[in-house]
Amino acid sequence: MVGAVSTARPRVGVLALQGAFREHRRCLEACGAEVVEVRVPAELDGIAGLVIPGGESTTIGKLLLEWKIMEPLRERALAGMPIWGTCAGMILLCKTIADSEQPRLGLLDATVRRNAFGRQRESFEADLSLAPCGPAFAASPFRAVFIRAPLIERVETGVSVLARAYKPGEEEGEGRIVMARQGGLLATSFHPELTGDLRVHQYFLDMVAERQGQPS
């Protein structure tokens, strides 16, 4: 697998209500993290960060309410705990979901559109430049997997765009936003857990280490 492995061993959670949580767990453990599968509020105790996986955003949102974890999770995020949402997780992080009133955490100052790249049969892979994420991404692009992927249509002040997907002929800065960060919130419309490249998982663990004041 590609990506530097940290010597720190942060304790992080993966929301395990639905979706690709096992794949994220494997990647985080390969980076050296201790991983907890989170399904109930008590399992948030003692973790330093959380990944919300891809899956069905409407289902995950309803389960967050049903299992009474929505508000405890929101409170921890507002207190500074890093959260990374991939695909459905990105949808749940955003404050505004175009044409939808579905339950969401509503933390990231951005507008997201569901299934913006098409349905399952229109899934695809693309090389992305993630250079804004740091030196680990400078040498080679990240091969990203998009499955019924959302995209961010608009970001507000304070949200950093980290990656765009480009159509042929588009100029720099014109591509669709597929990765963004606001403080301790990280959002990707693609699925790093489905590749052998650990760099985005390590990037998130570095965010967690920064929050803890530890060397990464």
Coordinates of C-alpha atoms in Angstrom, one line a residue:
M1 CA 0.0 0.0 0.0
V2 CA 1.1 3.5 -0.8
G3 CA 1.5 6.0 2.1
A4 CA 3.7 6.7 5.0
V5 CA 2.7 4.9 8.2
S6 CA 2.7 7.1 11.4
T7 CA 4.5 6.0 14.5
A8 CA 1.7 7.5 16.6
R9 CA -1.3 5.3 17.5
P10 CA -4.4 7.5 17.7
R11 CA -7.7 6.0 18.7
V12 CA -10.3 6.8 16.1
G13 CA -13.8 5.7 15.3
V14 CA -15.6 4.6 12.1
L15 CA -19.3 5.1 12.1
A16 CA -20.6 1.6 11.5
L17 CA -24.4 2.0 11.0
Q18 CA -24.3 1.3 7.3
G19 CA -21.9 1.4 4.3
A20 CA -18.2 0.8 3.7
F21 CA -17.0 1.0 7.3
R22 CA -15.0 -2.2 7.3
E23 CA -12.9 -1.0 4.4
H24 CA -12.1 2.3 6.2
R25 CA -11.2 0.3 9.3
R26 CA -8.7 -1.8 7.4
C27 CA -7.0 1.3 6.0
L28 CA -6.8 3.1 9.3
E29 CA -5.4 0.1 11.0
A30 CA -2.8 -0.2 8.2
C31 CA -1.8 3.3 9.0
G32 CA -1.2 2.3 12.7
A33 CA -4.4 3.6 14.2
E34 CA -6.5 1.9 16.9
V35 CA -10.0 1.8 15.4
V36 CA -13.4 1.6 17.2
E37 CA -16.7 0.8 15.3
V38 CA -19.2 3.4 16.5
R39 CA -22.9 2.6 16.6
V40 CA -24.1 4.2 19.9
P41 CA -23.3 7.4 21.7
A42 CA -21.2 5.7 24.4
E43 CA -18.8 4.5 21.7
L44 CA -17.8 8.1 20.9
D45 CA -16.1 8.3 24.3
G46 CA -12.3 8.1 24.1
I47 CA -11.9 8.5 20.3
A48 CA -10.0 11.4 18.9
G49 CA -11.6 11.4 15.4
L50 CA -14.3 9.8 13.4
V51 CA -14.8 8.6 9.8
I52 CA -18.3 8.6 8.3
P53 CA -18.2 6.1 5.4
G54 CA -19.9 6.0 2.0
G55 CA -23.3 4.2 1.8
E56 CA -26.8 5.6 1.6
S57 CA -26.8 9.0 3.1
T58 CA -30.6 9.0 3.8
T59 CA -30.4 5.7 5.6
I60 CA -27.3 6.8 7.7
G61 CA -29.0 10.1 8.6
K62 CA -32.2 8.3 9.8
L63 CA -30.1 5.8 11.8
L64 CA -28.1 8.7 13.4
L65 CA -31.4 10.0 14.7
E66 CA -32.9 6.6 15.6
W67 CA -29.8 5.5 17.5
K68 CA -29.6 9.0 19.2
I69 CA -26.1 9.6 18.0
M70 CA -26.7 12.7 15.8
E71 CA -26.5 15.3 18.5
P72 CA -23.6 13.8 20.5
L73 CA -21.6 13.6 17.3
R74 CA -22.5 17.2 16.3
E75 CA -21.4 18.4 19.8
R76 CA -18.1 16.6 19.6
A77 CA -17.4 18.1 16.1
L78 CA -18.2 21.6 17.4
A79 CA -15.8 21.0 20.2
G80 CA -13.1 20.3 17.7
M81 CA -13.0 16.5 17.1
P82 CA -11.9 15.9 13.5
I83 CA -14.5 14.2 11.3
W84 CA -14.0 12.8 7.8
G85 CA -16.9 12.1 5.5
T86 CA -16.6 10.1 2.3
C87 CA -19.3 10.1 -0.3
A88 CA -22.5 9.7 1.8
G89 CA -20.4 10.9 4.7
M90 CA -19.7 14.1 2.8
I91 CA -23.4 14.7 2.2
L92 CA -24.1 14.3 5.9
L93 CA -21.4 16.8 6.8
C94 CA -22.6 19.6 4.6
K95 CA -25.0 22.3 5.8
T96 CA -27.0 22.4 2.6
I97 CA -28.0 19.4 0.4
A98 CA -29.4 20.5 -2.9
D99 CA -33.1 19.5 -3.4
S100 CA -33.2 17.6 -0.1
E101 CA -34.3 18.1 3.4
Q102 CA -32.9 14.8 4.6
P103 CA -31.3 14.5 8.1
R104 CA -27.7 15.7 8.2
L105 CA -25.0 16.9 10.7
G106 CA -24.9 20.2 8.8
L107 CA -21.4 21.2 9.9
L108 CA -19.5 22.0 6.7
D109 CA -20.3 25.4 5.2
A110 CA -20.9 24.1 1.8
T111 CA -23.7 23.0 -0.6
V112 CA -23.6 19.4 -1.9
R113 CA -25.5 17.7 -4.6
R114 CA -26.2 14.0 -4.4
N115 CA -25.5 11.6 -7.3
A116 CA -24.0 14.4 -9.2
F117 CA -21.9 12.2 -11.4
G118 CA -24.7 9.8 -12.3
R119 CA -25.9 6.4 -11.0
Q120 CA -24.1 3.2 -10.2
R121 CA -23.4 2.2 -13.8
E122 CA -21.7 5.6 -14.4
S123 CA -19.1 5.0 -11.7
F124 CA -15.6 5.8 -12.7
E125 CA -12.0 6.3 -11.7
A126 CA -9.9 9.5 -12.2
D127 CA -6.4 10.8 -11.3
L128 CA -6.7 13.8 -8.9
S129 CA -4.1 16.3 -7.9
L130 CA -4.2 16.5 -4.1
A131 CA -1.1 18.7 -3.9
P132 CA -2.8 21.2 -1.4
C133 CA -2.8 18.3 1.1
G134 CA 1.0 18.5 1.4
P135 CA 4.3 16.9 0.3
A136 CA 3.0 13.3 0.4
F137 CA 0.7 14.1 -2.6
A138 CA 3.2 16.1 -4.7
A139 CA 5.0 13.2 -6.4
S140 CA 2.0 11.4 -7.9
P141 CA -1.7 11.9 -8.4
F142 CA -4.3 10.1 -6.3
R143 CA -6.3 7.5 -8.3
A144 CA -9.9 8.2 -7.0
V145 CA -12.9 5.9 -7.2
F146 CA -16.3 7.6 -7.7
I147 CA -19.5 5.6 -7.1
R148 CA -22.8 7.4 -7.3
A149 CA -20.7 10.3 -6.1
P150 CA -21.9 13.7 -4.8
L151 CA -20.0 17.0 -5.5
I152 CA -19.8 20.2 -3.7
E153 CA -21.5 23.0 -5.7
R154 CA -20.5 25.9 -3.5
V155 CA -18.3 26.6 -0.5
E156 CA -18.4 29.5 2.0
T157 CA -15.6 31.5 3.5
G158 CA -13.4 29.3 5.6
V159 CA -13.7 26.2 3.5
S160 CA -10.6 25.1 1.6
V161 CA -10.9 23.3 -1.7
L162 CA -8.4 20.5 -1.8
A163 CA -9.2 18.7 -5.1
R164 CA -11.3 19.1 -8.2
A165 CA -12.3 16.7 -11.0
Y166 CA -11.9 18.2 -14.4
K167 CA -13.7 17.6 -17.7
P168 CA -11.6 17.8 -20.9
G169 CA -10.9 21.4 -21.8
E170 CA -11.6 22.9 -18.4
E171 CA -9.1 25.4 -17.0
E172 CA -7.5 25.3 -13.6
G173 CA -10.1 26.1 -11.0
E174 CA -13.1 25.3 -13.1
G175 CA -13.4 21.6 -12.2
R176 CA -16.0 20.2 -9.8
I177 CA -15.1 20.2 -6.1
V178 CA -14.6 16.7 -4.8
M179 CA -12.5 17.3 -1.7
A180 CA -12.7 20.1 0.9
R181 CA -11.7 20.9 4.4
Q182 CA -12.9 23.3 7.1
G183 CA -10.9 23.2 10.3
G184 CA -11.3 19.6 11.6
L185 CA -13.9 18.7 9.0
L186 CA -12.7 16.8 5.9
A187 CA -15.0 15.8 3.0
T188 CA -14.3 13.6 -0.1
S189 CA -16.8 12.6 -2.7
F190 CA -14.6 9.7 -3.7
H191 CA -13.7 6.4 -1.9
P192 CA -10.0 6.3 -0.8
E193 CA -10.8 3.1 1.2
L194 CA -11.3 1.2 -2.1
T195 CA -7.8 1.8 -3.3
G196 CA -4.4 0.6 -2.0
D197 CA -3.3 4.2 -1.5
L198 CA -3.3 5.2 2.2
R199 CA -2.3 8.8 1.8
V200 CA -5.8 10.3 2.4
H201 CA -6.3 8.1 5.5
Q202 CA -2.9 9.2 6.8
Y203 CA -3.8 12.8 6.1
F204 CA -6.8 12.5 8.3
L205 CA -4.8 10.8 11.0
D206 CA -2.4 13.7 10.8
M207 CA -5.4 16.1 11.4
V208 CA -6.2 14.0 14.4
A209 CA -2.6 14.2 15.7
E210 CA -2.6 18.0 15.2
R211 CA -5.7 18.3 17.2
Q212 CA -4.1 16.2 20.0
G213 CA -0.9 18.2 19.8
Q214 CA 1.1 15.1 18.9
P215 CA 3.8 14.7 16.4
S216 CA 2.4 12.9 13.3

